[in-house]
PDB file of C-alpha atoms in Angstrom:
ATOM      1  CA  UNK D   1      11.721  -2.034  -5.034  1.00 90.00           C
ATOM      2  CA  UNK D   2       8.484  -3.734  -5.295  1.00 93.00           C
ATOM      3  CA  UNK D   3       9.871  -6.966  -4.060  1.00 94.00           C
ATOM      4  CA  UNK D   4      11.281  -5.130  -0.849  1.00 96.00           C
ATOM      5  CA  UNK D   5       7.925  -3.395  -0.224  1.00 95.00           C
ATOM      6  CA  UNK D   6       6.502  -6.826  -0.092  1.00 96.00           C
ATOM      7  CA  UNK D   7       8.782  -8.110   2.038  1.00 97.00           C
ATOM      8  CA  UNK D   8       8.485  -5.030   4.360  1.00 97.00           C
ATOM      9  CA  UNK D   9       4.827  -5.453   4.668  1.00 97.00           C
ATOM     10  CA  UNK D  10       5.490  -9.300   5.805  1.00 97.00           C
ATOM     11  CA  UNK D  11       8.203  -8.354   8.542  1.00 97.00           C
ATOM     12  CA  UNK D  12       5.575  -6.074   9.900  1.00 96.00           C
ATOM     13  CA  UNK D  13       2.892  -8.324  10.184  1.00 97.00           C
ATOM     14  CA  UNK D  14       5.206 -11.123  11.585  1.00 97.00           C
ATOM     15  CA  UNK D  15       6.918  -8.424  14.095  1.00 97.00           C
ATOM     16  CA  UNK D  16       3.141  -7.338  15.503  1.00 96.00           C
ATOM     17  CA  UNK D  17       1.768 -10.790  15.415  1.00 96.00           C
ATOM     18  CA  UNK D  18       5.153 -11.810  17.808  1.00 96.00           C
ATOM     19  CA  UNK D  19       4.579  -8.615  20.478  1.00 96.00           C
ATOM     20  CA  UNK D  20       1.109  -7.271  20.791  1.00 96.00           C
ATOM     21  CA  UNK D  21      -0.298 -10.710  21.946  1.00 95.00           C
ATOM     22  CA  UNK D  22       2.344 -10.849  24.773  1.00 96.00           C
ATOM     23  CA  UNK D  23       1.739  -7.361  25.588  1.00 96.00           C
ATOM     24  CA  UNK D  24      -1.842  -8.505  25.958  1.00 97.00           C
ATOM     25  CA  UNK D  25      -0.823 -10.877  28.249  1.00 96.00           C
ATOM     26  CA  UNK D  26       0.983  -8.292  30.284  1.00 97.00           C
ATOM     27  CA  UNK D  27      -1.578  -5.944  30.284  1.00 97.00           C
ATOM     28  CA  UNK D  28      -4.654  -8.432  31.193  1.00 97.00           C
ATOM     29  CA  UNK D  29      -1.895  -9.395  34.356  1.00 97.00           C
ATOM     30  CA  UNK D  30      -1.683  -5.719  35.236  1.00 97.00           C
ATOM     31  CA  UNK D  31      -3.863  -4.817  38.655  1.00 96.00           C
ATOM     32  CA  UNK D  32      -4.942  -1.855  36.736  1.00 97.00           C
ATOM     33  CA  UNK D  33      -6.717  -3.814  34.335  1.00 97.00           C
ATOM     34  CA  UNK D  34      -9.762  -4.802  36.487  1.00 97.00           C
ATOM     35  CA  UNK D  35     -11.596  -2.828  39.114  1.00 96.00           C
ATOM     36  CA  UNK D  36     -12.674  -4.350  42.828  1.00 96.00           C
ATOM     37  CA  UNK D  37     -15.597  -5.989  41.290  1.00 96.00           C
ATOM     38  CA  UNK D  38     -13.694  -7.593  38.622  1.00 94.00           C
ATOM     39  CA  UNK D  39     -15.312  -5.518  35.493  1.00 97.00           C
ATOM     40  CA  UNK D  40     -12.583  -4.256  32.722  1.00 97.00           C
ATOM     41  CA  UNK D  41     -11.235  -0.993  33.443  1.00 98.00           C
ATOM     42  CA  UNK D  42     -10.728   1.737  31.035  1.00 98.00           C
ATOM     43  CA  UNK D  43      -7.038   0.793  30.835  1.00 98.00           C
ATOM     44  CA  UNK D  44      -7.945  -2.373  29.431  1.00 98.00           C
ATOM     45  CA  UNK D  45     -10.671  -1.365  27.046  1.00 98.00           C
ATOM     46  CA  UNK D  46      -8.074   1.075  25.208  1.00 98.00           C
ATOM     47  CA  UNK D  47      -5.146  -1.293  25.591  1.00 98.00           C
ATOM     48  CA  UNK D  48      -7.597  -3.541  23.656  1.00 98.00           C
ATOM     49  CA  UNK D  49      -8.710  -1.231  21.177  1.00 98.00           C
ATOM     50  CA  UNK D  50      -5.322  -0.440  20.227  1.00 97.00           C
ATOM     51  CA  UNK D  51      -3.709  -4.180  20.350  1.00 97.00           C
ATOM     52  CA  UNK D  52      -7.043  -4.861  17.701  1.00 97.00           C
ATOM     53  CA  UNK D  53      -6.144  -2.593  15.257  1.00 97.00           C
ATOM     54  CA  UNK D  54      -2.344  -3.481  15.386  1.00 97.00           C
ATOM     55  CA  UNK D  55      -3.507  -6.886  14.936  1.00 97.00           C
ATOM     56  CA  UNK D  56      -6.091  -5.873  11.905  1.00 98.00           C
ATOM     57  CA  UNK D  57      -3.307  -3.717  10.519  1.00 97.00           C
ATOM     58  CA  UNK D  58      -0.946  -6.651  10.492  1.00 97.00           C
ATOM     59  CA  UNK D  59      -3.125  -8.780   8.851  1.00 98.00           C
ATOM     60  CA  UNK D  60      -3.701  -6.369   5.939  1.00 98.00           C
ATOM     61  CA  UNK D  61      -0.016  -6.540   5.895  1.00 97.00           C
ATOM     62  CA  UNK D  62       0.542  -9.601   5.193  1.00 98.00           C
ATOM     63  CA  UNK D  63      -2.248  -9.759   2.788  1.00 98.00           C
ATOM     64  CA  UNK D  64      -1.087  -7.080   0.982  1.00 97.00           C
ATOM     65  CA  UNK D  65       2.510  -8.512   1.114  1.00 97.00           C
ATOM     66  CA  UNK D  66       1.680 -11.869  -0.212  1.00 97.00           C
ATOM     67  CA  UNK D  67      -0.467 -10.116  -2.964  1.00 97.00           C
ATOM     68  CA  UNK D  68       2.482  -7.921  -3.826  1.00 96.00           C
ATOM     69  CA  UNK D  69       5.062 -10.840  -4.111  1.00 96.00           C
ATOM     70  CA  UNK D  70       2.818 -12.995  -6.134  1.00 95.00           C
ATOM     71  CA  UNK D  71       1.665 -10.352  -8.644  1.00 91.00           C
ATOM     72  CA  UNK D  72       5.297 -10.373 -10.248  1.00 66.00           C
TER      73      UNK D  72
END
């Protein structure tokens, strides 16, 4: 069970690492994402926010997961 766990935890981290940063890319392309003047829009700033911490979150992932297979 603890080997699975592990593995998990690395299949998560590889899955976000693969799609949030083209989502990014999508959503820094979307006309929503700047005003008139250029300047971020609010739309941006939280798609941001969010694609950080799924980012963070998959780092800790694969942290954890390499910890986790290596311990045994």
């Amino acid at each position: 069970m603890v080997v699975f766990a592990g593995i998990l935890l690395l299949v998560n981290a590889a899955y976000n690492v693969i799609v949030w940063p083209r989502f990014w890319t999508r959503v820094a392309q979307d006309p929503r994402a700047r005003d008139e003047q250029g300047r971020a829009t609010k739309f941006l700033t939280v798609h941001a926010v969010l694609i950080s911490i799924a980012l963070l979150i998959a780092a800790v992932s694969a942290v954890v997961g390499v910890l986790v297979l290596t311990a045994g």
